[in-house]
Coordinates of C-alpha atoms in Angstrom, one line a residue:
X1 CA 0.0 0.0 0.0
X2 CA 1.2 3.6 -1.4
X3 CA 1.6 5.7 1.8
X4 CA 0.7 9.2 2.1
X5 CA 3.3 12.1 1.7
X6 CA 5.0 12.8 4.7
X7 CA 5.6 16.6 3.3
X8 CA 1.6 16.9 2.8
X9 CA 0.9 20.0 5.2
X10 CA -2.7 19.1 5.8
X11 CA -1.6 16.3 8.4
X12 CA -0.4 17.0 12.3
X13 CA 3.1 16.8 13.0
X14 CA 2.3 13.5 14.7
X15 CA 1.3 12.5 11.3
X16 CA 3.6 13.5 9.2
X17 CA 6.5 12.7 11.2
X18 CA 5.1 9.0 11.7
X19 CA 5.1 9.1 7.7
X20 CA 9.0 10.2 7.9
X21 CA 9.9 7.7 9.8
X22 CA 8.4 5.0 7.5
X23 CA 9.5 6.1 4.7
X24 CA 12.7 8.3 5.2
X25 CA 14.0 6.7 8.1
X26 CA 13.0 2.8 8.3
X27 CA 12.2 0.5 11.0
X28 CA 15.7 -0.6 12.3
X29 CA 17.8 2.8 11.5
X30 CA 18.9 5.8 12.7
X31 CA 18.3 9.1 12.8
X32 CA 19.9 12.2 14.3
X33 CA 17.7 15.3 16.1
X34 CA 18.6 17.4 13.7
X35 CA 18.3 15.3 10.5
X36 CA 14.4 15.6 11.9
X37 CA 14.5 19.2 12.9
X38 CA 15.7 19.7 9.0
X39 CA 13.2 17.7 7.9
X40 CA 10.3 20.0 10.0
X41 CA 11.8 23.4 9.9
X42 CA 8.4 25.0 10.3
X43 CA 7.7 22.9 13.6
X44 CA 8.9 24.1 16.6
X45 CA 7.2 21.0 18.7
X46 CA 7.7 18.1 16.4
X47 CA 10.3 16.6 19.3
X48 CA 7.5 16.4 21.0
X49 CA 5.2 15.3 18.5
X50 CA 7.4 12.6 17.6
X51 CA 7.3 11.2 21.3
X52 CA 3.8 11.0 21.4
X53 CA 4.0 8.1 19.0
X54 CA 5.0 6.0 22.1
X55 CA 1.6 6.3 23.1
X56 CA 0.4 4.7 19.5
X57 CA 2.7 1.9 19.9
X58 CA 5.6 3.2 18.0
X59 CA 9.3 2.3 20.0
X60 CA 11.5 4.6 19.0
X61 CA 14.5 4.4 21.1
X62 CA 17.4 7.0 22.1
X63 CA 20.9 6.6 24.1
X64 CA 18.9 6.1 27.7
X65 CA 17.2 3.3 26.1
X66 CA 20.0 1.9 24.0
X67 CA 23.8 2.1 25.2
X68 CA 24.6 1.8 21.7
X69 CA 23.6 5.2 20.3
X70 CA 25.0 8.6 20.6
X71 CA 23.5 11.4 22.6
X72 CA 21.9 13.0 19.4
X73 CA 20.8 9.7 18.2
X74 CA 17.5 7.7 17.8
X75 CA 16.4 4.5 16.5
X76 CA 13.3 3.2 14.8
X77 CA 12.9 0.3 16.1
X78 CA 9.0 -0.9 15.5
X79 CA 6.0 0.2 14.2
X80 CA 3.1 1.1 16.1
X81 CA -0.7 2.4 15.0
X82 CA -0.9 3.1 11.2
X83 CA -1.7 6.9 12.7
X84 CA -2.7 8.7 9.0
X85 CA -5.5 6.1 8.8
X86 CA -8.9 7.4 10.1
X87 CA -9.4 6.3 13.8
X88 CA -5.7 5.2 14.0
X89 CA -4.9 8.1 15.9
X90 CA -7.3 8.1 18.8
X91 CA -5.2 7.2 21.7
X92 CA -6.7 4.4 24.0
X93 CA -8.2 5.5 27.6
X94 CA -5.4 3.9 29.4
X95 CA -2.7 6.0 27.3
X96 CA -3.8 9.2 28.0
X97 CA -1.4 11.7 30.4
X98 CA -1.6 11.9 33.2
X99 CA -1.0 15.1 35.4
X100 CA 2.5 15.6 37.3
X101 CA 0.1 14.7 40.8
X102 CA -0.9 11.1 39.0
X103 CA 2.9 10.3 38.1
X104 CA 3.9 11.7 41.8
X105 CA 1.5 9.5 43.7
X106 CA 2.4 6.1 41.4
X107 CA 6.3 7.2 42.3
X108 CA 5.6 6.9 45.7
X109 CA 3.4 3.9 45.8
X110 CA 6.2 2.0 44.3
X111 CA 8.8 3.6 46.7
X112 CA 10.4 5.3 43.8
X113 CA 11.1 2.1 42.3
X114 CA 11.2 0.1 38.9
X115 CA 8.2 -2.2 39.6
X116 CA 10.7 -4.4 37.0
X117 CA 14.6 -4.8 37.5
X118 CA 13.8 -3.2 41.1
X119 CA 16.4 0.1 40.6
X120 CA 16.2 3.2 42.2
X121 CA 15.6 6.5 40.3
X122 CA 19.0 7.9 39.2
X123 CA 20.8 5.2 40.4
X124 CA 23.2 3.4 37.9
X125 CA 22.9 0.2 36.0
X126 CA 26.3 -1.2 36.4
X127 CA 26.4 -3.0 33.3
X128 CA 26.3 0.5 30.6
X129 CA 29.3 2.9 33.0
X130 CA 27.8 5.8 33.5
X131 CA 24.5 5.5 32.5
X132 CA 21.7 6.6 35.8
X133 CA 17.7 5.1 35.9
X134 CA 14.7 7.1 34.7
X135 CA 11.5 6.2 36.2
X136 CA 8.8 6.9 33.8
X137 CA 4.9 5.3 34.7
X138 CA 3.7 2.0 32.9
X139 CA 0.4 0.9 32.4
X140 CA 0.4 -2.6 32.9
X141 CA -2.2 -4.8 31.3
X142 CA -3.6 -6.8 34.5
X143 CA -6.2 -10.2 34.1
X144 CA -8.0 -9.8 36.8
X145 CA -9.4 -13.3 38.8
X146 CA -13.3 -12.6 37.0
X147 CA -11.3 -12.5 33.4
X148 CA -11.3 -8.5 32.9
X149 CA -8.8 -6.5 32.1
X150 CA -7.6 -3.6 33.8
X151 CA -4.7 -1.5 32.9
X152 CA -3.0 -0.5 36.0
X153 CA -0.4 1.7 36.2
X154 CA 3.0 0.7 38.0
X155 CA 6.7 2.8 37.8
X156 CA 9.4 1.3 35.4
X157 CA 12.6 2.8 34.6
X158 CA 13.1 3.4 30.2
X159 CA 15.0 0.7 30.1
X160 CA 12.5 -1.6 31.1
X161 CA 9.9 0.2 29.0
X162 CA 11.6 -0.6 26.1
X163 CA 11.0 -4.2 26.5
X164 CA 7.1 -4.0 25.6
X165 CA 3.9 -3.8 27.4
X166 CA 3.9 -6.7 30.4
X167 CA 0.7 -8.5 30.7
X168 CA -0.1 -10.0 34.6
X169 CA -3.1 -13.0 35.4
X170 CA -4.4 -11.8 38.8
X171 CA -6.1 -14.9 39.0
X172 CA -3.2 -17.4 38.1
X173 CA -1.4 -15.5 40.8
X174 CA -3.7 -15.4 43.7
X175 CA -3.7 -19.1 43.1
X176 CA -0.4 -19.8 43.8
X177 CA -0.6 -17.6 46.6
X178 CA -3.3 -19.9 48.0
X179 CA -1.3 -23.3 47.6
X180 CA 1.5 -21.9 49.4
X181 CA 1.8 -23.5 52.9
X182 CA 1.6 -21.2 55.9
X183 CA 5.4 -20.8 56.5
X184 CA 5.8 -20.0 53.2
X185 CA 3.0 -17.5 53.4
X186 CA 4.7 -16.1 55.7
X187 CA 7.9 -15.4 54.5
X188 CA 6.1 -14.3 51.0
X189 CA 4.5 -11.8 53.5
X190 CA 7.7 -10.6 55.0
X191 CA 8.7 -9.8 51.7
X192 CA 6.0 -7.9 51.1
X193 CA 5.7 -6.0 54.3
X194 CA 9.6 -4.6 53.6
X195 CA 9.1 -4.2 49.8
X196 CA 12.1 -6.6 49.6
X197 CA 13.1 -10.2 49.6
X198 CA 15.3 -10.8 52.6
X199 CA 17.2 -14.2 53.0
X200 CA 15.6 -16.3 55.5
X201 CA 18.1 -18.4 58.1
X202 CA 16.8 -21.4 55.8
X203 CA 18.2 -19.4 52.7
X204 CA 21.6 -18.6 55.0
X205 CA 22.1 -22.4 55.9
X206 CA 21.9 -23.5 52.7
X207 CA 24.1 -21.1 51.1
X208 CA 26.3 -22.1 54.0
X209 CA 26.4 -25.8 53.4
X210 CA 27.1 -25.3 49.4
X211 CA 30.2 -24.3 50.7
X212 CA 30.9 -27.1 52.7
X213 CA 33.3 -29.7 51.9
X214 CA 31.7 -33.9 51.4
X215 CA 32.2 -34.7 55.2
X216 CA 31.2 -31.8 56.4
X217 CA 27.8 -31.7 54.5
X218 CA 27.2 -35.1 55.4
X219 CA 26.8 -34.0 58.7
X220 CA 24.8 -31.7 58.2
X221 CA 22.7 -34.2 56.1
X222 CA 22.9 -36.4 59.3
X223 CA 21.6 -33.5 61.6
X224 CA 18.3 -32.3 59.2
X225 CA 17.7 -36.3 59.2
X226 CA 18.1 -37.2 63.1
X227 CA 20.3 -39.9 61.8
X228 CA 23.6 -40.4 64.4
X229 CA 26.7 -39.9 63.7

């Protein structure tokens, strides 16, 4: 299918700089800030307007997201709603902002957190040098145990947003959380109570005993079994 012209003025900047993408830049390759600031000269937002593709679907990734790239850099890396096509660029209920007291509230929620990998905001990965967290908000789609879906929103870092939307079964969850016997309840409740998982002295003893030499372990064996030495 022939697309429409990117340079047609009668589309948004949204629009039109979808259209670039496809068809100057290519899903896969690069692009510099300025290469798209030549390509918009009259528009002053289209930054901006290219960002709000994220909320169509559209990953397009820069050098918080992706090691690899320069500061000045982006990548295309996927497609998202076809956004020139009539009721293509309606975003969906649980995309819309949200207001700076929304985002504030998740944050604290989630103890300033990525609900994800667990990092901190502007604390650094430790695989990329330098590179420090950005907690954006996610809205994760959530089964919930009568079969509805809710999208819920939960803090992730851009790195972990770059992985896709995250779907969650309620119901397969609670589940498990029933079979569980009640000392492991209620260490999975520990856990939860401190927003962290803390070793156990079980954990601590067995990480102990890996380290243990054949005699040695066999007496430990003998001691969990009641056997005599």
């Amino acid at each position: 299918m022939t697309l429409p012209s990117w340079q047609n003025e009668k589309f948004g900047g949204k629009i039109r700089a979808a259209l670039w993408l496809e068809t100057e830049v290519g899903e896969g390759n690069t692009f510099t800030k300025a290469e798209l600031r030549k390509a918009f000269p009259e528009s002053a937002q289209i930054d901006r307007r290219l960002r709000d593709l994220r909320d169509h679907g559209w990953r397009i990734d820069t050098s918080r997201d992706d090691p690899a790239l320069k500061q000045q850099e982006q990548r295309y890396v996927t497609k998202g709603a076809e956004v020139w096509l009539p009721g293509q660029a309606k975003v969906a209920k649980h995309k819309s902002s949200l207001s700076a007291a929304q985002r504030a509230k998740v944050w604290q929620n989630d103890n300033f957190l990525c609900r994800t990998c667990g990092i901190g905001a502007g604390e650094p990965y430790g695989d990329n040098g330098d590179v420090l967290s950005q907690l954006n908000i996610a809205r994760r789609k959530v089964v919930l145990a009568d079969g509805t879906v809710d999208h819920q929103m939960v803090t992730e870092c851009r790195r972990c947003g770059t992985r896709g939307e995250r779907e969650i079964d309620l119901g397969v969850l609670l589940s498990q959380v029933a079979g569980l016997s009640s000392l492991e309840k209620e260490v999975l409740a520990g856990w939860i109570e401190a927003d962290q998982r803390t070793q156990g002295t079980l954990e601590k003893l067995w990480g102990h005993y890996r380290t243990l030499p054949v005699a040695s372990r066999e007496a430990v064996r003998q001691a969990t079994s009641g056997e005599d030495k």
